[in-house]
CSV table of C-alpha atoms in Angstrom, one decimal:
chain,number,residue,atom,x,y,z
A,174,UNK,CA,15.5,31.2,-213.9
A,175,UNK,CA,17.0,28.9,-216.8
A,176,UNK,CA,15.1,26.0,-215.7
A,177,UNK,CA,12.2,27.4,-216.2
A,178,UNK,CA,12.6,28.4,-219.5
A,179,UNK,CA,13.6,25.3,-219.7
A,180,UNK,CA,10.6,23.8,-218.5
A,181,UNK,CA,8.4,26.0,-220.3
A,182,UNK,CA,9.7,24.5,-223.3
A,183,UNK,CA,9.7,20.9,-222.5
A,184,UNK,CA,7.0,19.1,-223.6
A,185,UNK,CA,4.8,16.3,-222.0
A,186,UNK,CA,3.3,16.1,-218.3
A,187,UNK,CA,5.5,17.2,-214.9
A,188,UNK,CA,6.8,15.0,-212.4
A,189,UNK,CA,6.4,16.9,-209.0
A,190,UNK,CA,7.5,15.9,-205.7
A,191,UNK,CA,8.3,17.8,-202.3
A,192,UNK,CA,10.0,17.1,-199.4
A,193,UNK,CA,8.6,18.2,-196.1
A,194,UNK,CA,10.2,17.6,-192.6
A,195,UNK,CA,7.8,16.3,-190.9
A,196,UNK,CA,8.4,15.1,-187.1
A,197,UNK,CA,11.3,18.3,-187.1
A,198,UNK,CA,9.5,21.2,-188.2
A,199,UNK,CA,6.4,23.1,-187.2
A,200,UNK,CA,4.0,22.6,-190.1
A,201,UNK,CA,3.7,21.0,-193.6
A,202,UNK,CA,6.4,23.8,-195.3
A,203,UNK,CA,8.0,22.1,-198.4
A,204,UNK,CA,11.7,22.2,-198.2
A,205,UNK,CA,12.5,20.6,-201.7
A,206,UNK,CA,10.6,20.8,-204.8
A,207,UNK,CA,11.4,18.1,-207.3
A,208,UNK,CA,10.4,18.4,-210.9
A,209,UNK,CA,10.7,16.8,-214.0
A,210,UNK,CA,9.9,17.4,-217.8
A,211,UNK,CA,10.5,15.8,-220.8
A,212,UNK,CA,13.3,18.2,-223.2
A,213,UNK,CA,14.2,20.0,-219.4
A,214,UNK,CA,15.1,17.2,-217.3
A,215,UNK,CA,14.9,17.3,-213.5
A,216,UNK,CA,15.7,20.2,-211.0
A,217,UNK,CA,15.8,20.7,-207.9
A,218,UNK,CA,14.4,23.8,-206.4
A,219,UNK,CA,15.4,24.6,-202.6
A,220,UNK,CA,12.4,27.2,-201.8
A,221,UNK,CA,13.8,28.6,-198.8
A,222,UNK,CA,15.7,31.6,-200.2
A,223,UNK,CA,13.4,31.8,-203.7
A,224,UNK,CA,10.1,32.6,-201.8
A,225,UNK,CA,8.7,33.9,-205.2
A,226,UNK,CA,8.1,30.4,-207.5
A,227,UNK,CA,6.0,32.5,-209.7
A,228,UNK,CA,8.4,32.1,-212.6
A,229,UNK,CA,8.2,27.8,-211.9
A,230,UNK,CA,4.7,28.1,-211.9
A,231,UNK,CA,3.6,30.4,-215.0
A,232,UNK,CA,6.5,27.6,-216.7
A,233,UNK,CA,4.2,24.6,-215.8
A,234,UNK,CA,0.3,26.3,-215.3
A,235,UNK,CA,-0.9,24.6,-218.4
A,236,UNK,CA,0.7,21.0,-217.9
A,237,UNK,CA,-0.6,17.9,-216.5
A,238,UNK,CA,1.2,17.3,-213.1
A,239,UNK,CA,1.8,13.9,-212.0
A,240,UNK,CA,2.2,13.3,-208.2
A,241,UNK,CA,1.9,10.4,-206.1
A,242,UNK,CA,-0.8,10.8,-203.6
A,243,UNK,CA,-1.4,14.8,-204.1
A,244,UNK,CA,-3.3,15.6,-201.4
A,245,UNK,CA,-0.1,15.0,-199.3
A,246,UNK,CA,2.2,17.7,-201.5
A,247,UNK,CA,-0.5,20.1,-203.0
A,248,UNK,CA,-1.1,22.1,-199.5
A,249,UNK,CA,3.1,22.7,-199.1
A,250,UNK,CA,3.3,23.8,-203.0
A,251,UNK,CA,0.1,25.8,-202.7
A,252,UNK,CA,1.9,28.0,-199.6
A,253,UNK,CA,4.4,28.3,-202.2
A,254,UNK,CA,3.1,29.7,-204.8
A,255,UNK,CA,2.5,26.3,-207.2
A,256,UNK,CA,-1.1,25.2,-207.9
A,257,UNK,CA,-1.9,22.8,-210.7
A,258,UNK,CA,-4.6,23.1,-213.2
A,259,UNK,CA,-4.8,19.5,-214.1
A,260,UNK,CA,-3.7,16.6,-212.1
A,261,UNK,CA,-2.8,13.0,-212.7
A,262,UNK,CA,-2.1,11.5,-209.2
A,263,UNK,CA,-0.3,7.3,-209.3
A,264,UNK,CA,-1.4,6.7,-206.1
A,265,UNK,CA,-5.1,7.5,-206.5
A,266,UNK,CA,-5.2,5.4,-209.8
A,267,UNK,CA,-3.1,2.7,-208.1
A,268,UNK,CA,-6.0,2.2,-205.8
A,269,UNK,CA,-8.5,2.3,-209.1
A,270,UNK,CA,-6.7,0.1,-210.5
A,271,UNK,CA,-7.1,-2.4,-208.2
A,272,UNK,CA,-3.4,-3.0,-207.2
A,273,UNK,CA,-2.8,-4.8,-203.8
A,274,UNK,CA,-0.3,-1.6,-202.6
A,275,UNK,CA,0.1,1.5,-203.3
A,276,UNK,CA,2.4,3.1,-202.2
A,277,UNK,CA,5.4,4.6,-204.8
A,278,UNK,CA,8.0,1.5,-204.6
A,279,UNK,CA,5.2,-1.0,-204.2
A,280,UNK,CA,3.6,0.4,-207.9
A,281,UNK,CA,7.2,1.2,-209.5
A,282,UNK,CA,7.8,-2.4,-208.8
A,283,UNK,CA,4.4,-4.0,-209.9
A,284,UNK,CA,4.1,-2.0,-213.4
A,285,UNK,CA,7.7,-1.0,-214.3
A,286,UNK,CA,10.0,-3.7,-213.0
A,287,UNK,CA,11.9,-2.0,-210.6
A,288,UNK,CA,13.1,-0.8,-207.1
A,289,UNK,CA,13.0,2.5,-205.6
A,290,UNK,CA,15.1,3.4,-202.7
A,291,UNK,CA,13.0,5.2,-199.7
A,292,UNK,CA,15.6,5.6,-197.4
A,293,UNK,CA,15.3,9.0,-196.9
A,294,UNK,CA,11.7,9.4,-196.6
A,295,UNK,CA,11.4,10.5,-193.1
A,296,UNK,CA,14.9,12.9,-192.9
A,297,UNK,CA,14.6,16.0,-192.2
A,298,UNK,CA,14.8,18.3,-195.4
A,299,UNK,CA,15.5,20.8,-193.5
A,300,UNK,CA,18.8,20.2,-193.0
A,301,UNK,CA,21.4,22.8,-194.7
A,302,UNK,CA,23.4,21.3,-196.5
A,303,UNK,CA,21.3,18.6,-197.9
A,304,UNK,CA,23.9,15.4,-198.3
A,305,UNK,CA,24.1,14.6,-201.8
A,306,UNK,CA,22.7,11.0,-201.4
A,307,UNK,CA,19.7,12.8,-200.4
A,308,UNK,CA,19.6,14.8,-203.2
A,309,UNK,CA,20.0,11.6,-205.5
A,310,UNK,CA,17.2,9.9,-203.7
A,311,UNK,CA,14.7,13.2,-204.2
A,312,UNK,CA,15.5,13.4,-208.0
A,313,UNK,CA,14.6,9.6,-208.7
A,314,UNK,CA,11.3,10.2,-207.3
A,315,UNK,CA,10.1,12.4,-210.4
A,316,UNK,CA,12.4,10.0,-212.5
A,317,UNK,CA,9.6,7.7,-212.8
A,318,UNK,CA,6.2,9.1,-212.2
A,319,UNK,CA,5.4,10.3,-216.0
A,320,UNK,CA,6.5,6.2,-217.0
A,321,UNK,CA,4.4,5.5,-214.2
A,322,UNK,CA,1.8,8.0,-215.0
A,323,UNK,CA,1.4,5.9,-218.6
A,324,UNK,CA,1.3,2.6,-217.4
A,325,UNK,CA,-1.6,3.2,-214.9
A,326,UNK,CA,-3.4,5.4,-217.8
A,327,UNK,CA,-3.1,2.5,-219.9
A,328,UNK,CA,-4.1,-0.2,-217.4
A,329,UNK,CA,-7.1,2.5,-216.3
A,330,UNK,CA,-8.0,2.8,-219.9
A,331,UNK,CA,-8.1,-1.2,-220.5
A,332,UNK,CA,-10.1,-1.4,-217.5
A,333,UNK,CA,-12.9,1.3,-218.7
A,334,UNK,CA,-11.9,3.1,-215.5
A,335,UNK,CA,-10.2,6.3,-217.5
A,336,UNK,CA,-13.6,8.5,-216.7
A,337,UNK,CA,-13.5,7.6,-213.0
A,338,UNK,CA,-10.1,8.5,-212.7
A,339,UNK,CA,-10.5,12.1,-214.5
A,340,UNK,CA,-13.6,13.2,-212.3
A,341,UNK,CA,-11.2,11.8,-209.0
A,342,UNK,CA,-8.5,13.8,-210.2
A,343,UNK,CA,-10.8,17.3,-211.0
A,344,UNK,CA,-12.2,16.8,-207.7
A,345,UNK,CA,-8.8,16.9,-206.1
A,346,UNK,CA,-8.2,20.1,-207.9
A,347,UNK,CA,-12.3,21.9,-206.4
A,348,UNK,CA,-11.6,20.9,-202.7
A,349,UNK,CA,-8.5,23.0,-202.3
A,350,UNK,CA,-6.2,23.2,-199.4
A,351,UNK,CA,-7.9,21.1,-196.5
A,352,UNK,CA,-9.8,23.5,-193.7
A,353,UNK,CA,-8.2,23.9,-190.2
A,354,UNK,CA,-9.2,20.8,-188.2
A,355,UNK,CA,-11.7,21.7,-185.3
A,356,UNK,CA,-10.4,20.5,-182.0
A,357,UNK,CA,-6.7,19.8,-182.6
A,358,UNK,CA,-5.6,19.0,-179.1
A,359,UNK,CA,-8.4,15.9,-179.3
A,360,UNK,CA,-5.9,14.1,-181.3
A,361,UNK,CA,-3.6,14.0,-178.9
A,362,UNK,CA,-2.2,10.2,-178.3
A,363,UNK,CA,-3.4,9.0,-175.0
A,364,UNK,CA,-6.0,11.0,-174.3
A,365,UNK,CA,-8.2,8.7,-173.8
A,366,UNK,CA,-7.1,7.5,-170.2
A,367,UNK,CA,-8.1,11.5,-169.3
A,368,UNK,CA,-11.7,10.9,-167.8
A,369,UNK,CA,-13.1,14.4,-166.5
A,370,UNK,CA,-13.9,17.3,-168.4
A,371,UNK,CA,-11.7,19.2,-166.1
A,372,UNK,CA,-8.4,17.0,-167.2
A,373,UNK,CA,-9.6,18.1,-170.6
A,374,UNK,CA,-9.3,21.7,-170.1
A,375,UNK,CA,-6.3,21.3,-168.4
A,376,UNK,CA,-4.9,19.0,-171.3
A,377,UNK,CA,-6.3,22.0,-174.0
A,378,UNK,CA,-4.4,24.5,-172.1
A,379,UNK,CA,-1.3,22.6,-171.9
A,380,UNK,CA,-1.5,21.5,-175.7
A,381,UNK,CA,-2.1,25.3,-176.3
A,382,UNK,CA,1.1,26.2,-174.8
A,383,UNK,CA,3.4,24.1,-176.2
A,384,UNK,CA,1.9,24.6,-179.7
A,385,UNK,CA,2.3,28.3,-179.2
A,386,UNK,CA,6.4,27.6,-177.9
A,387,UNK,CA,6.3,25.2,-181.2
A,388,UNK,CA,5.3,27.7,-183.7
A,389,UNK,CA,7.5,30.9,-182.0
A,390,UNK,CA,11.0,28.0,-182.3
A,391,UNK,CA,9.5,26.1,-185.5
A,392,UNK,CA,9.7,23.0,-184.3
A,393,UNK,CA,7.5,19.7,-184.1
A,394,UNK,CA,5.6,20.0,-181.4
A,395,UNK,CA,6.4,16.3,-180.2
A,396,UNK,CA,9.7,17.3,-180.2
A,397,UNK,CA,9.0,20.5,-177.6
A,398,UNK,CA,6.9,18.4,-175.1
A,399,UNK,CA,5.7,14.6,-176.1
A,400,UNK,CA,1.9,13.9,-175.8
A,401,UNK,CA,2.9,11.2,-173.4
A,402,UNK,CA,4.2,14.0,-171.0
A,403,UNK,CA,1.5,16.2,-171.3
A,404,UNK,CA,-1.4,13.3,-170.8
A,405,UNK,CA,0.8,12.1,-167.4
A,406,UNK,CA,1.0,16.1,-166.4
A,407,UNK,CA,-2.7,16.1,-166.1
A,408,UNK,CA,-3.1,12.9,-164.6
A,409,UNK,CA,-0.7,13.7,-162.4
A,410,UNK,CA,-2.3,17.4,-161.5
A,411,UNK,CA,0.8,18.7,-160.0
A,412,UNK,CA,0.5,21.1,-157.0
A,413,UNK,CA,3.6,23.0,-157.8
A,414,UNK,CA,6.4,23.3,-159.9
A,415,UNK,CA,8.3,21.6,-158.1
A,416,UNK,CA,5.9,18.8,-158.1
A,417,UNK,CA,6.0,18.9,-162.0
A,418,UNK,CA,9.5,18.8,-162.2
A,419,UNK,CA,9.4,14.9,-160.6
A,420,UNK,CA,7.7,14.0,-163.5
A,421,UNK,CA,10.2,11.6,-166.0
A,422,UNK,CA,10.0,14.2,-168.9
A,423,UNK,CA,10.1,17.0,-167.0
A,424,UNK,CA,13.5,16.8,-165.0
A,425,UNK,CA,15.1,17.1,-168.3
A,426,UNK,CA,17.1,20.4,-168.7
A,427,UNK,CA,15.2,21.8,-171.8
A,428,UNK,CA,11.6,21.5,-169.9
A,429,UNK,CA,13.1,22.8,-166.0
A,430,UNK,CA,13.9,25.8,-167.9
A,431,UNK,CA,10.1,25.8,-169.3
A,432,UNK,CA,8.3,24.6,-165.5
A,433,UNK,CA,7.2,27.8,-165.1
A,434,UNK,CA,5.2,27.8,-168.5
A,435,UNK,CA,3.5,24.5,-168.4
A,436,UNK,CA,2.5,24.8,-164.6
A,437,UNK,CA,0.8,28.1,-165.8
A,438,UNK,CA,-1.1,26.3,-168.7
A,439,UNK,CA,-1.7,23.6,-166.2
A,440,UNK,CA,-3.1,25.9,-163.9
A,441,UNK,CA,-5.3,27.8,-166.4
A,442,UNK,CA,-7.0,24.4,-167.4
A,443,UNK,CA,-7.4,23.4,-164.1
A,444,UNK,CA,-9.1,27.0,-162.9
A,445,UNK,CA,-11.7,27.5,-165.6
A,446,UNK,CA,-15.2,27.8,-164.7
A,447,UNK,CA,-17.2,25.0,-165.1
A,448,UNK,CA,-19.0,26.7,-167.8
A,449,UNK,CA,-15.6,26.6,-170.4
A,450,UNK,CA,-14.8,23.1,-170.3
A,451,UNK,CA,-14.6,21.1,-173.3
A,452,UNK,CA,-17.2,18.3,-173.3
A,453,UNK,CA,-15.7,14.6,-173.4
A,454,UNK,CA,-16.4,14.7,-176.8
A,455,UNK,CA,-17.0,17.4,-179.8
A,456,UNK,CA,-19.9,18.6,-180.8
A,457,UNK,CA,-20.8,16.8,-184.6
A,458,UNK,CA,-23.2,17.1,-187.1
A,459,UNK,CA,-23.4,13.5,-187.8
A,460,UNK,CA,-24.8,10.0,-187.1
A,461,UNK,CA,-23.8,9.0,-183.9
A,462,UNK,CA,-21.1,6.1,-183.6
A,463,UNK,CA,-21.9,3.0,-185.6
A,464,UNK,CA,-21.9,0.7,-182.4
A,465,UNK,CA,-25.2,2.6,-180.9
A,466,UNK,CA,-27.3,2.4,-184.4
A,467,UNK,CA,-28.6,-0.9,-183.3
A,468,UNK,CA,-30.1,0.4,-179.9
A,469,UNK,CA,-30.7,4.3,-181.1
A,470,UNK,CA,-32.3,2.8,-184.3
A,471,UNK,CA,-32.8,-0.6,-185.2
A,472,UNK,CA,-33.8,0.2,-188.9
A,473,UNK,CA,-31.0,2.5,-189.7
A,474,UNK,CA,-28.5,-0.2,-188.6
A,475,UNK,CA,-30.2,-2.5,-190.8
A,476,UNK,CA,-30.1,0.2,-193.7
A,477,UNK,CA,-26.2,0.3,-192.7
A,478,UNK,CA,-25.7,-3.5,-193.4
A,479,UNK,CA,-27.2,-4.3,-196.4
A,480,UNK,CA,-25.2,-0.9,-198.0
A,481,UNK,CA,-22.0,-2.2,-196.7
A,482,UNK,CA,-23.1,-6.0,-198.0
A,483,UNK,CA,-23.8,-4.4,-201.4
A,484,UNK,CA,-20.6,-2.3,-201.8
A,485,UNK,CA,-18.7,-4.8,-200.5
A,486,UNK,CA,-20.0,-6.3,-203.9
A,487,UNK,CA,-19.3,-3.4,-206.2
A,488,UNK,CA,-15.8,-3.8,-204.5
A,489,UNK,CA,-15.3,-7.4,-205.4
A,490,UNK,CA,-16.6,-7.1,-208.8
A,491,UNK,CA,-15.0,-3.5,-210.0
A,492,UNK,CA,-11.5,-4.0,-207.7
A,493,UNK,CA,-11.7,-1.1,-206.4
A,494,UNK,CA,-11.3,-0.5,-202.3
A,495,UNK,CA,-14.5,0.3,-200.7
A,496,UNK,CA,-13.4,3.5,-199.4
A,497,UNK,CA,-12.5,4.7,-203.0
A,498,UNK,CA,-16.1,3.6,-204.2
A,499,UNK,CA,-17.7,5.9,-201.9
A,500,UNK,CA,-16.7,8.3,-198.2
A,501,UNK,CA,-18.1,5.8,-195.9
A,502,UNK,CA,-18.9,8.5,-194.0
A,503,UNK,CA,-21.1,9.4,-196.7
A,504,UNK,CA,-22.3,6.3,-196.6
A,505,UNK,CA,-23.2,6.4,-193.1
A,506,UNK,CA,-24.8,10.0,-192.9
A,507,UNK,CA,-27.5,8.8,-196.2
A,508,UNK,CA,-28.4,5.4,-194.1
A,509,UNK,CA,-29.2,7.3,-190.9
A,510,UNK,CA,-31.1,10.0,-192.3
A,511,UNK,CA,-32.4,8.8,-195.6
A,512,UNK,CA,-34.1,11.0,-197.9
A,513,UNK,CA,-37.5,11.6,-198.0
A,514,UNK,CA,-39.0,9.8,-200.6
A,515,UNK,CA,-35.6,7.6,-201.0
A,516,UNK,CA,-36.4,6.7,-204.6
A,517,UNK,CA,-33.0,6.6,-207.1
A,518,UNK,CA,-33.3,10.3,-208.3
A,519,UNK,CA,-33.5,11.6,-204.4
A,520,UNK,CA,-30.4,9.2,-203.2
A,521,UNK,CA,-28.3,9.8,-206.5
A,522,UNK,CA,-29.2,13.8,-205.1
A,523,UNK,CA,-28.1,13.3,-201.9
A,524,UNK,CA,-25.4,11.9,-202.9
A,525,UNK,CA,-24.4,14.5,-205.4
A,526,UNK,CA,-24.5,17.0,-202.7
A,527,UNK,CA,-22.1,14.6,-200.1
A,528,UNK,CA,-19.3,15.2,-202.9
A,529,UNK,CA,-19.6,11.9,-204.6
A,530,UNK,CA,-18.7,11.6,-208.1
A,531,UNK,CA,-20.9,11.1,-211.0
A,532,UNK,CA,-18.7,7.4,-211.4
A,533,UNK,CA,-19.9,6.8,-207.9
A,534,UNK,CA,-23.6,7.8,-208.0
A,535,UNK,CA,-23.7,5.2,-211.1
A,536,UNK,CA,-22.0,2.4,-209.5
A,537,UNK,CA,-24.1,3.2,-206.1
A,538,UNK,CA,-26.9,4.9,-205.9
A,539,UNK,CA,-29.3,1.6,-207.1
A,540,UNK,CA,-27.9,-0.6,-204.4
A,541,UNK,CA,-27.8,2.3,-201.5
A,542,UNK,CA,-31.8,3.4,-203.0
A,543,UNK,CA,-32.6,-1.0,-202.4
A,544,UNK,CA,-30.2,-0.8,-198.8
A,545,UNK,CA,-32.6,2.2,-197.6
A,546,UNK,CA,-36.1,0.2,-198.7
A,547,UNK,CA,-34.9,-2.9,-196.7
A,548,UNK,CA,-35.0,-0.5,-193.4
C-alpha cells in the first residue's frame, strides 16, 4: 500500500479518525479510517474489503496518534487490526484544560479560530458508495487535530497540567478495549414502568431475541424491534399471536412476518421457574445508591459530603471537571468503606488500587484522608 509507505515516512504525530454507523449497524465496526501525517497527507482507508491493516499499522506503531475522545474510536480500530502505542487525545485535554466544551467544533473554534462542519456525524458509513461530500467532511476531521493537538499541549504545558495529561493518556492505552457490559437488556429505555420480576424475564427473553435477529441481519437492533415495543409487549402480556399483532408496532409488515418469534421469546420469559428470574435490580459490588447513605449510614453520608465539598474546590481552583479529578464512583466506594486506619498513605493506596492517577492521588488524597476523619 503506497500510503503507507507514505506514512511511514512522514514525519510528526497522526491524525486518526473512524466512522462507525451507529443507529444502522449491529456493533461499533469502523467503516472509514481517516488518517493524517505530515510529508503523507490524508487517506482515506475503506476497511471493508482490506481486512488485513497490518501494513497501516506497522507504518504508524511508533507515532503519537492524536484522536478526539479515543475511547470512542480505539475499540473499532482495535477489531481492525490498529492499536496505538502512544496517544494524545483533544478531547480529554480539552476537559484538562478547563475549556467550557469539548467537543471537536466547540475546541477547533475556541483555540484555532474556526468552524468545522458536523453534518454528517450521524450518517451511516455504511453506505456504498460514500457521497463525496461525505468523504470531504471525514478528511477535514484529521485536517486539524495535530494543529489542535499543539495548541492544547501548549495551553496544558502553560498551565503545569502537561504530566496530568501524559499519565491520562498511558492510562487510556493499560485499560484496553472495554469488558462486555453485564446485564445488557437492563439498559433498555423504559424499563422502568416493568414492575415484576416476571415482566423482567419476559423483557430478557424478548431483548434476547431480537439481539440474536440483530446480529444474524447486522442491523441496529432499534431498528429490528424499538425498546418502546418490546416494554409495551410485556406490559401488554399478549395471549396469542394474534393478540400481539394488535399491538401499534407489531401490525407492521416486517414484525407480522416475525409474530411467531417474539411470542415464543415472550412465552419463554413468561414460563420460567420462579427460581430463573432476574431480580429488579443486578447484583453489585458497590455502595448502595447515594439517596439511602443517610438512613443505611449516617456517617458515611457525611464522609460523602465533605469529599464532594472539597473536590468541588480542587475543581474551582485547578479548572478541571470533577469527574476528570477523580471516578466518582471511586469516590463513593472509599467514603463508604474507608480504609482501616484511613491515614494519607492508606487512602493515597486505596486509591492507587481504584485506578486513579498519581496527578489525582496528589491533588486528592489530603482532602478525601480529612472527608473520612470528619465521619
Amino acid at each position: 500500500m503506497a500510503y503507507a509507505d507514505a506514512l511511514a515516512a512522514g514525519t510528526g504525530p497522526v491524525a486518526v479518525d473512524a466512522e462507525r454507523a451507529s443507529g444502522y449497524r449491529y456493533g461499533q465496526r469502523a467503516y472509514l479510517v481517516q488518517l493524517r501525517r505530515a510529508g503523507a497527507g490524508t487517506g482515506l482507508i475503506d476497511p471493508v474489503p482490506l481486512p488485513d491493516l497490518s501494513v497501516l499499522q506497522a507504518a504508524i506503531a511508533d507515532a503519537e496518534w492524536v484522536l478526539h475522545a479515543a475511547n470512542q474510536d480505539l475499540p473499532s480500530l482495535a477489531e481492525i487490526g490498529l492499536v496505538p502505542a502512544r496517544l494524545f487525545d483533544t478531547e480529554l485535554a480539552a476537559r484538562l484544560a478547563g475549556l467550557p466544551r469539548v467537543g471537536l467544533g466547540a475546541v477547533v473554534e475556541s483555540l484555532l479560530g474556526f468552524r468545522l462542519e458536523k453534518g454528517h456525524s450521524a450518517a451511516d458509513w455504511s453506505t456504498r458508495p460514500l457521497p463525496e461530500d461525505w468523504l470531504v467532511y471525514a478528511a477535514l476531521d484529521v485536517e486539524v487535530l495535530v494543529d489542535l493537538r499543539d495548541a492544547l499541549a501548549a495551553l496544558l504545558e502553560e498551565q503545569g497540567k502537561t504530566e496530568w495529561a501524559r499519565q491520562e493518556f498511558d492510562a487510556i492505552l493499560a485499560a484496553g478495549p472495554p469488558a462486555p457490559k453485564a446485564d445488557p437488556w437492563r439498559r433498555t429505555s423504559g424499563m422502568h414502568g416493568l414492575r415484576s420480576r416476571r415482566q423482567l424475564g419476559m423483557l430478557r427473553s424478548l431483548w434476547q431475541a431480537r439481539d440474536d435477529l440483530a446480529r444474524r441481519r447486522d442491523v441496529a437492533p432499534g431498528r429490528v424491534l424499538p425498546d418502546a415495543a418490546m416494554v409495551s409487549a410485556v406490559q401488554a402480556d399478549p395471549a396469542n399471536e394474534g393478540a400481539l399483532l394488535e399491538l401499534p408496532v407489531f401490525r407492521g409488515r416486517a414484525n407480522r412476518k416475525l409474530v411467531s418469534t417474539w411470542f415464543g421469546a415472550l412465552t419463554r420469559g413468561r414460563e420460567l421457574p420462579e427460581t430463573e428470574l432476574p431480580l429488579h435490580s443486578k447484583p453489585g459490588d458497590g455502595p448502595p445508591p447515594v439517596n439511602r447513605w443517610a438512613d443505611r449510614d449516617p456517617a458515611a453520608a457525611a464522609r460523602l459530603k465533605a469529599a464532594r465539598a472539597g473536590l468541588a474546590q480542587v475543581s474551582e481552583q485547578w479548572s478541571v471537571p470533577v469527574e476528570n479529578l477523580l471516578s466518582p464512583d471511586l469516590v463513593r466506594r472509599l467514603m463508604w468503606t474507608p480504609p482501616t486506619p484511613a491515614d494519607t498513605d492508606a487512602v493515597a493506596t486505596a486509591l492507587r488500587a481504584g485506578g486513579a492517577r498519581e496527578w489525582q492521588v496528589g491533588l486528592t488524597g489530603e482532602l478525601l484522608t480529612d472527608a473520612i476523619a470528619q465521619g
